[in-house]
Coordinates of C-alpha atoms in Angstrom, one line a residue:
M219 CA -43.4 73.1 50.2
S220 CA -39.7 73.9 49.3
T221 CA -38.1 71.5 46.8
R222 CA -35.3 71.2 49.3
T223 CA -37.6 69.3 51.7
I224 CA -38.6 66.9 49.0
P225 CA -36.1 64.1 48.2
P226 CA -34.4 64.5 44.8
L227 CA -35.8 61.1 43.8
T228 CA -39.0 59.5 44.7
Y229 CA -40.3 56.3 43.2
K230 CA -43.7 54.8 43.2
V231 CA -44.8 51.5 41.7
V232 CA -48.1 52.3 39.9
A233 CA -48.9 48.8 38.5
E234 CA -47.5 45.3 38.6
C235 CA -47.9 42.3 36.3
S236 CA -49.9 39.6 38.1
V237 CA -47.8 36.9 36.4
S238 CA -44.2 38.1 36.1
K239 CA -41.9 40.5 38.0
A240 CA -42.6 43.4 35.5
R241 CA -43.8 46.6 37.0
A242 CA -44.6 50.2 35.9
G243 CA -43.5 53.1 38.0
L244 CA -43.2 56.8 38.4
M245 CA -39.9 58.3 39.3
T246 CA -39.9 62.0 40.2
L247 CA -36.6 63.8 39.8
R248 CA -35.5 67.5 40.1
H249 CA -35.8 68.1 36.4
S250 CA -38.6 65.8 35.3
E251 CA -40.9 62.9 36.0
V252 CA -39.9 59.6 34.4
N253 CA -42.3 56.8 33.7
T254 CA -40.7 53.4 34.0
P255 CA -39.8 51.0 32.5
V256 CA -37.7 53.5 30.6
F257 CA -34.9 53.5 28.0
M258 CA -32.3 56.2 28.3
P259 CA -30.5 57.3 25.1
V260 CA -26.8 57.8 25.5
G261 CA -25.2 61.2 25.1
T262 CA -21.7 60.4 26.0
Q263 CA -20.2 63.8 25.4
G264 CA -23.3 65.8 26.5
T265 CA -25.0 65.3 23.1
L266 CA -26.7 62.5 21.2
K267 CA -25.1 62.0 17.9
G268 CA -27.4 63.4 15.2
I269 CA -30.3 64.5 17.5
L270 CA -31.0 68.0 19.0
P271 CA -32.4 68.4 22.5
D272 CA -35.6 69.8 21.0
Q273 CA -36.0 66.7 18.9
L274 CA -35.6 64.5 22.0
I275 CA -38.3 66.5 23.7
E276 CA -40.6 66.1 20.7
L277 CA -40.1 62.3 21.1
N278 CA -41.0 62.7 24.8
C279 CA -37.6 61.5 26.0
Q280 CA -37.7 62.1 29.7
I281 CA -34.1 61.2 30.7
L282 CA -30.8 60.7 28.9
L283 CA -27.3 59.5 29.9
G284 CA -23.9 61.3 30.0
N285 CA -20.5 59.8 30.6
T286 CA -18.5 61.0 33.6
Y287 CA -15.1 59.9 32.3
H288 CA -15.4 61.7 29.0
L289 CA -17.1 64.8 30.3
G290 CA -14.5 65.1 33.0
L291 CA -11.8 65.2 30.3
R292 CA -13.8 67.4 27.9
P293 CA -15.1 70.0 28.7
G294 CA -13.9 69.4 32.3
I295 CA -15.1 70.4 35.8
E296 CA -14.2 74.1 35.5
T297 CA -16.2 74.6 32.3
L298 CA -19.2 72.6 33.7
R299 CA -19.3 74.6 36.9
L300 CA -19.0 77.9 35.0
A301 CA -21.9 76.8 32.7
G302 CA -24.1 75.9 35.7
G303 CA -24.0 72.2 35.0
L304 CA -24.6 69.9 32.0
H305 CA -28.3 70.7 31.8
K306 CA -27.6 74.4 31.0
F307 CA -24.4 73.6 29.0
M308 CA -26.2 71.4 26.5
G309 CA -29.7 73.1 26.7
W310 CA -31.5 70.0 28.1
P311 CA -34.3 70.8 30.6
R312 CA -35.2 67.2 31.6
A313 CA -33.4 64.5 33.6
I314 CA -29.9 63.3 33.2
L315 CA -28.2 60.1 34.6
T316 CA -24.4 59.8 34.6
D317 CA -22.3 56.7 34.8
S318 CA -19.2 56.9 36.9
G319 CA -16.4 56.1 34.5
G320 CA -16.0 52.6 35.8
F321 CA -16.9 50.9 32.5
Q322 CA -13.9 52.6 30.9
M323 CA -11.8 50.2 33.0
V324 CA -12.9 47.5 30.5
S325 CA -13.3 49.6 27.3
L326 CA -10.0 51.4 27.8
L327 CA -8.2 48.7 29.7
Q328 CA -4.9 49.2 27.8
L329 CA -5.0 52.8 29.0
A330 CA -5.8 52.1 32.6
E331 CA -4.2 50.8 35.8
I332 CA -6.5 49.8 38.7
N333 CA -5.7 49.7 42.4
E334 CA -7.4 50.4 45.7
K335 CA -7.0 54.2 45.3
G336 CA -8.8 54.3 42.0
V337 CA -8.1 54.0 38.3
N338 CA -5.2 55.7 36.6
F339 CA -6.1 56.5 33.0
R340 CA -4.0 57.7 30.2
S341 CA -6.0 60.2 28.1
P342 CA -6.8 58.9 24.6
F343 CA -6.7 62.6 23.5
D344 CA -3.3 63.8 24.7
N345 CA -1.7 60.9 26.5
S346 CA -1.8 62.8 29.8
E347 CA -2.5 60.8 33.0
C348 CA -5.7 61.1 35.1
M349 CA -6.4 59.4 38.4
L350 CA -10.1 58.7 38.7
T351 CA -10.8 57.9 42.3
P352 CA -14.3 57.4 43.8
E353 CA -14.0 60.9 45.2
H354 CA -13.0 62.5 41.9
S355 CA -15.8 60.6 40.0
I356 CA -18.3 62.1 42.4
Q357 CA -16.7 65.5 42.2
I358 CA -17.2 65.4 38.4
Q359 CA -20.7 64.2 38.7
N360 CA -21.6 66.9 41.2
A361 CA -20.3 69.5 38.7
I362 CA -22.3 67.8 35.9
G363 CA -25.4 68.1 38.1
A364 CA -27.0 64.8 36.9
D365 CA -30.3 63.9 38.6
I366 CA -28.9 60.4 39.1
M367 CA -25.3 59.5 39.6
M368 CA -23.4 56.2 39.7
Q369 CA -20.8 55.1 42.2
L370 CA -17.3 54.4 40.8
D371 CA -17.2 50.6 40.7
D372 CA -14.4 48.1 39.9
V373 CA -15.5 46.6 36.5
V374 CA -14.1 43.4 35.0
K375 CA -14.8 41.8 31.7
T376 CA -18.0 39.8 32.0
T377 CA -16.3 36.5 31.1
T378 CA -13.7 36.9 33.8
I379 CA -13.5 34.0 36.3
G380 CA -11.4 33.4 39.4
P381 CA -10.4 35.6 42.4
R382 CA -10.4 38.8 40.4
V383 CA -14.2 38.8 40.2
E384 CA -14.5 38.6 44.0
E385 CA -11.8 41.3 44.4
A386 CA -13.7 43.6 42.1
M387 CA -17.0 43.0 43.9
E388 CA -15.5 43.6 47.4
R389 CA -13.7 46.8 46.1
T390 CA -17.0 48.1 44.6
I391 CA -18.6 47.7 48.1
R392 CA -15.7 49.6 49.7
W393 CA -15.8 52.3 47.1
V394 CA -19.5 53.1 47.6
D395 CA -18.7 54.2 51.1
R396 CA -16.1 56.7 49.7
C397 CA -18.6 57.9 47.1
I398 CA -21.3 58.6 49.7
E399 CA -18.8 60.4 51.8
A400 CA -17.7 62.6 48.9
H401 CA -21.2 63.3 47.6
A402 CA -21.7 67.1 48.2
R403 CA -25.2 67.6 46.7
D404 CA -27.4 64.9 48.1
D405 CA -30.3 67.5 48.2
D406 CA -30.3 67.6 44.4
Q407 CA -28.7 64.4 43.1
S408 CA -29.2 60.8 43.9
L409 CA -26.4 58.2 44.1
F410 CA -26.9 54.6 43.0
P411 CA -24.6 51.8 44.1
I412 CA -23.8 49.2 41.5
V413 CA -24.3 45.4 42.0
Q414 CA -21.2 43.5 40.8
G415 CA -20.2 39.9 41.1
G416 CA -19.6 38.6 37.6
L417 CA -21.5 35.5 36.7
D418 CA -21.3 34.1 40.2
V419 CA -24.7 33.8 42.0
P420 CA -23.3 33.9 45.6
L421 CA -21.2 36.9 44.8
R422 CA -24.1 38.8 43.3
Q423 CA -26.2 37.9 46.4
R424 CA -23.5 39.1 48.7
C425 CA -23.1 42.3 46.8
V426 CA -26.8 43.1 46.9
S427 CA -27.0 42.3 50.6
A428 CA -24.1 44.7 51.4
L429 CA -25.3 47.5 49.2
M430 CA -28.8 47.4 50.6
K431 CA -27.4 48.5 54.0
Q432 CA -26.7 51.9 52.4
Q433 CA -29.2 54.7 52.6
V434 CA -29.7 55.1 48.8
R435 CA -32.6 55.8 46.5
G436 CA -32.0 53.2 43.8
F437 CA -29.7 50.5 42.6
A438 CA -27.9 49.7 39.4
V439 CA -26.9 46.2 38.1
G440 CA -23.6 46.3 36.3
G441 CA -21.0 44.0 34.8
L442 CA -23.3 42.3 32.3
S443 CA -24.1 42.5 28.5
G444 CA -20.4 42.3 27.7
G445 CA -19.9 39.0 25.9
E446 CA -21.3 36.5 28.4
S447 CA -23.8 33.9 27.2
K448 CA -27.4 35.0 27.2
H449 CA -28.2 32.1 29.6
D450 CA -25.7 33.6 32.2
F451 CA -27.0 37.1 31.4
W452 CA -30.6 36.5 32.3
R453 CA -29.9 34.4 35.3
M454 CA -27.7 37.2 36.9
V455 CA -30.5 39.7 36.2
D456 CA -33.1 37.4 37.8
V457 CA -30.9 36.9 40.9
C458 CA -30.4 40.6 41.4
T459 CA -34.1 41.6 41.0
D460 CA -35.1 38.7 43.3
H461 CA -33.1 40.4 46.1
L462 CA -33.3 44.1 45.4
P463 CA -36.0 46.1 47.3
R464 CA -39.4 46.5 45.6
D465 CA -39.8 50.2 46.5
K466 CA -36.6 51.5 44.7
P467 CA -35.8 51.7 40.9
R468 CA -33.5 49.1 39.4
Y469 CA -31.2 50.1 36.5
L470 CA -29.6 47.5 34.2
M471 CA -26.6 49.1 32.6
G472 CA -25.7 48.9 28.9
V473 CA -28.7 46.9 27.6
G474 CA -30.6 48.0 24.5
F475 CA -31.5 45.2 22.1
A476 CA -35.3 45.0 21.9
A477 CA -35.7 41.4 22.9
D478 CA -33.4 41.9 25.8
L479 CA -35.4 44.9 27.0
V480 CA -38.7 42.9 26.9
V481 CA -37.1 39.9 28.8
C482 CA -35.5 42.1 31.4
V483 CA -38.7 44.1 32.1
A484 CA -40.3 40.7 32.7
L485 CA -37.5 40.0 35.1
G486 CA -38.2 43.2 37.1
I487 CA -35.8 45.8 35.7
D488 CA -37.0 49.5 35.4
M489 CA -34.3 51.4 33.6
F490 CA -32.0 50.8 30.7
D491 CA -29.4 52.5 28.5
C492 CA -27.4 51.7 25.4
V493 CA -25.6 53.4 22.5
F494 CA -27.1 50.8 20.1
P495 CA -30.0 52.8 18.6
T496 CA -27.8 55.8 17.5
R497 CA -24.7 53.7 16.7
T498 CA -26.6 51.4 14.4
A499 CA -28.2 54.4 12.7
R500 CA -24.8 55.6 11.7
F501 CA -24.4 52.3 9.7
G502 CA -27.7 52.9 7.9
C503 CA -29.9 50.6 9.9
A504 CA -33.4 51.3 11.2
L505 CA -35.1 49.5 14.1
V506 CA -38.4 47.7 13.6
D507 CA -40.1 44.9 15.6
R508 CA -38.6 42.3 13.3
G509 CA -35.1 43.5 14.1
Q510 CA -33.2 45.9 11.8
L511 CA -33.7 47.2 8.2
N512 CA -30.3 47.6 6.6
L513 CA -31.3 50.5 4.3
K514 CA -28.1 50.3 2.3
Q515 CA -29.3 47.2 0.7
P516 CA -30.4 47.5 -3.0
K517 CA -33.9 46.1 -2.3
Y518 CA -34.9 49.4 -0.7
K519 CA -34.0 51.5 -3.8
L520 CA -37.6 51.6 -5.1
D521 CA -39.4 51.1 -1.7
L522 CA -41.6 54.1 -1.2
E523 CA -43.0 52.9 2.2
P524 CA -41.9 54.6 5.5
I525 CA -39.6 52.6 7.8
D526 CA -42.6 51.7 9.9
K527 CA -46.2 52.6 9.1
E528 CA -47.0 52.5 12.9
C529 CA -44.3 55.0 13.8
E530 CA -45.2 58.6 14.5
C531 CA -41.7 60.0 14.4
S532 CA -40.8 62.8 12.0
T533 CA -38.6 60.5 9.9
C534 CA -41.4 58.0 9.2
K535 CA -44.0 60.8 8.6
R536 CA -41.8 62.5 5.9
Y537 CA -39.3 60.1 4.3
T538 CA -39.5 56.8 2.4
R539 CA -37.2 53.8 2.6
S540 CA -36.1 54.7 -0.9
Y541 CA -34.9 58.2 0.1
L542 CA -33.2 56.9 3.2
H543 CA -31.5 54.2 1.0
H544 CA -30.3 57.0 -1.3
I545 CA -28.6 58.9 1.5
A546 CA -27.7 56.2 4.0
T547 CA -24.1 56.5 5.2
N548 CA -23.4 58.9 2.3
E549 CA -24.9 62.0 3.8
S550 CA -24.5 63.1 7.4
V551 CA -28.3 63.9 7.6
S552 CA -29.0 60.2 7.3
C553 CA -27.5 59.6 10.7
S554 CA -29.9 62.2 12.2
L555 CA -33.0 60.9 10.4
L556 CA -32.3 57.3 11.4
S557 CA -31.3 58.2 14.9
I558 CA -34.6 60.0 15.4
H559 CA -36.5 56.9 14.3
N560 CA -34.4 54.5 16.3
V561 CA -34.7 56.4 19.5
A562 CA -38.5 56.8 18.8
Y563 CA -38.7 53.0 18.4
Q564 CA -37.0 52.3 21.7
L565 CA -39.2 54.8 23.5
R566 CA -42.4 53.4 21.9
L567 CA -41.4 49.9 22.9
M568 CA -41.1 51.0 26.5
R569 CA -44.4 52.8 26.4
G570 CA -46.1 49.7 25.0
M571 CA -44.7 47.7 27.9
R572 CA -45.8 50.2 30.5
E573 CA -49.3 50.4 29.1
A574 CA -49.5 46.5 28.9
I575 CA -48.4 46.3 32.6
E576 CA -51.0 48.9 33.6
R577 CA -53.7 46.9 31.8
D578 CA -52.3 43.6 33.3
E579 CA -51.8 42.3 29.8
F580 CA -48.0 42.1 29.9
P581 CA -47.7 38.3 29.1
Q582 CA -49.8 38.8 26.0
F583 CA -47.7 41.8 25.0
V584 CA -44.5 39.6 25.4
S585 CA -46.0 36.8 23.3
D586 CA -47.1 39.1 20.6
F587 CA -43.8 40.9 20.5
M588 CA -41.7 37.8 20.3
G589 CA -43.9 36.5 17.5
R590 CA -43.3 39.6 15.5
H591 CA -39.6 39.8 16.4
F592 CA -38.7 36.3 15.4
G593 CA -41.3 35.6 12.8
K594 CA -40.9 32.1 11.5
D595 CA -37.5 31.7 13.1
P596 CA -37.3 29.7 16.4
I597 CA -37.4 31.8 19.6
P598 CA -34.1 31.4 21.3
T599 CA -34.0 28.9 24.2
W600 CA -32.6 31.5 26.6
I601 CA -35.6 33.7 26.1
R602 CA -38.0 30.9 26.6
Q603 CA -36.2 29.9 29.8
A604 CA -36.0 33.4 31.2
L605 CA -39.7 34.1 30.6
K606 CA -40.7 30.7 32.0
A607 CA -38.8 31.6 35.2
V608 CA -41.3 34.4 35.7
N609 CA -44.3 32.3 34.6
I610 CA -44.6 33.5 31.0
E611 CA -45.0 30.6 28.6
L612 CA -44.5 31.3 24.9
P613 CA -46.2 29.1 22.3
A614 CA -44.0 26.3 21.1
D615 CA -42.3 26.9 17.7
E616 CA -44.5 24.2 16.1
E617 CA -47.6 25.8 17.6
K618 CA -46.4 29.2 16.5
Q619 CA -45.8 27.9 13.0
D620 CA -49.4 26.4 13.0
Q621 CA -50.8 29.8 14.2
Q622 CA -48.9 31.7 11.5
T623 CA -50.0 29.2 8.8
K624 CA -53.7 29.6 10.0
Q625 CA -53.3 33.5 10.0
E626 CA -51.7 33.4 6.5
Q627 CA -54.6 31.3 5.2
E628 CA -57.2 33.6 6.8
Q629 CA -55.4 36.6 5.3
A630 CA -55.3 34.9 1.9
V631 CA -59.1 34.3 2.1
E632 CA -59.7 37.9 3.1
V633 CA -57.5 39.1 0.2
S634 CA -59.4 36.8 -2.2
Q635 CA -62.8 38.0 -1.0
T636 CA -61.7 41.6 -1.2
A637 CA -60.4 41.1 -4.7
T638 CA -63.7 39.4 -5.7
S639 CA -65.7 42.3 -4.2
H640 CA -63.6 44.9 -6.0
T641 CA -64.0 43.0 -9.3
Q642 CA -67.8 42.8 -8.8
H643 CA -67.9 46.4 -7.9
E644 CA -65.8 47.5 -10.9
T645 CA -68.0 45.3 -13.2
Y646 CA -71.1 46.9 -11.7
I647 CA -69.7 50.4 -12.3

């Protein structure tokens, strides 16, 4: 069967948590299959800072993200078309997702003016003007050749209230029509509309309802993770997944902290992206279940352990915390070594969730992860409330403390018995 007769994106739910909204799926794209839930590393300019495509393949990264606004400026449409698209240009054989440039309305607000036609940007490189319309955004993304594209949406700061939020939501709905009309490569690329509506539940519901009338292959949830309270954050995610269709992938934009990923998978999200893993690597920080190791700290100077004994990445196999402390932020290679580990950590976390969902043991995975992540610290109320909303009850902090104390006592007994055994053995020898 010709690939042209097969849709450029198919999605199948392969397992569902019997308690929460978490699900594991298989998304088949033109360039690769993608197992969900999935984390997508961000290669804004067509490259991940500090990581080569071959290294990403070694980590079994199945899909990464590029930025339409930045790639449209540099290298530009002409170069991308001449190169045969971003896959060939950057030497990446697997799937790519591109955002639309809408987020730059917030991040580059001082350089942008927004109206019904589109967004008029002033280039941060040479101060030239560029009008990014829904049609132009799609034109750039068609030249990029991404497997999944985003509509241009009207993005406002997450804490915005008042009529501007509804205006942005309604404009996003109107712009998706223009994006679909401009899309010239529907046989190869899939276009996702983006749910907006700020922190307003009725607006989110209206937006989902309007976007579901479109013939699209998946949906994105935007306008979150930008400074709003975590209580507002999880409630908006929950509202969106309650109303989005079961048989299509759901992408939550710009989310990458480990605890957030676990909570949002429980709430029914399939896809995530964030610059966090590689950005924090550039500051000398390594991701572990407990949070981050700031390897610049003096306490790692004589630490000859790997970042994480459980990690199979090349950094953890070859280098100690002491060595990474020695080069952290001082040598450019440290960015590469820590980025490799941090991306490996995110991918391993997602794989762990997928496997737990497939075994129908996801609630236990969540409980175990939160116990490791927060240790003796209280688990934040917003996490407890979000998980309770999908029927996952975490142990109370007092109960957790009692369990930890019992485990520590048992470990102490084991250590004592082991030490006694060794002493007897040595005496015997």
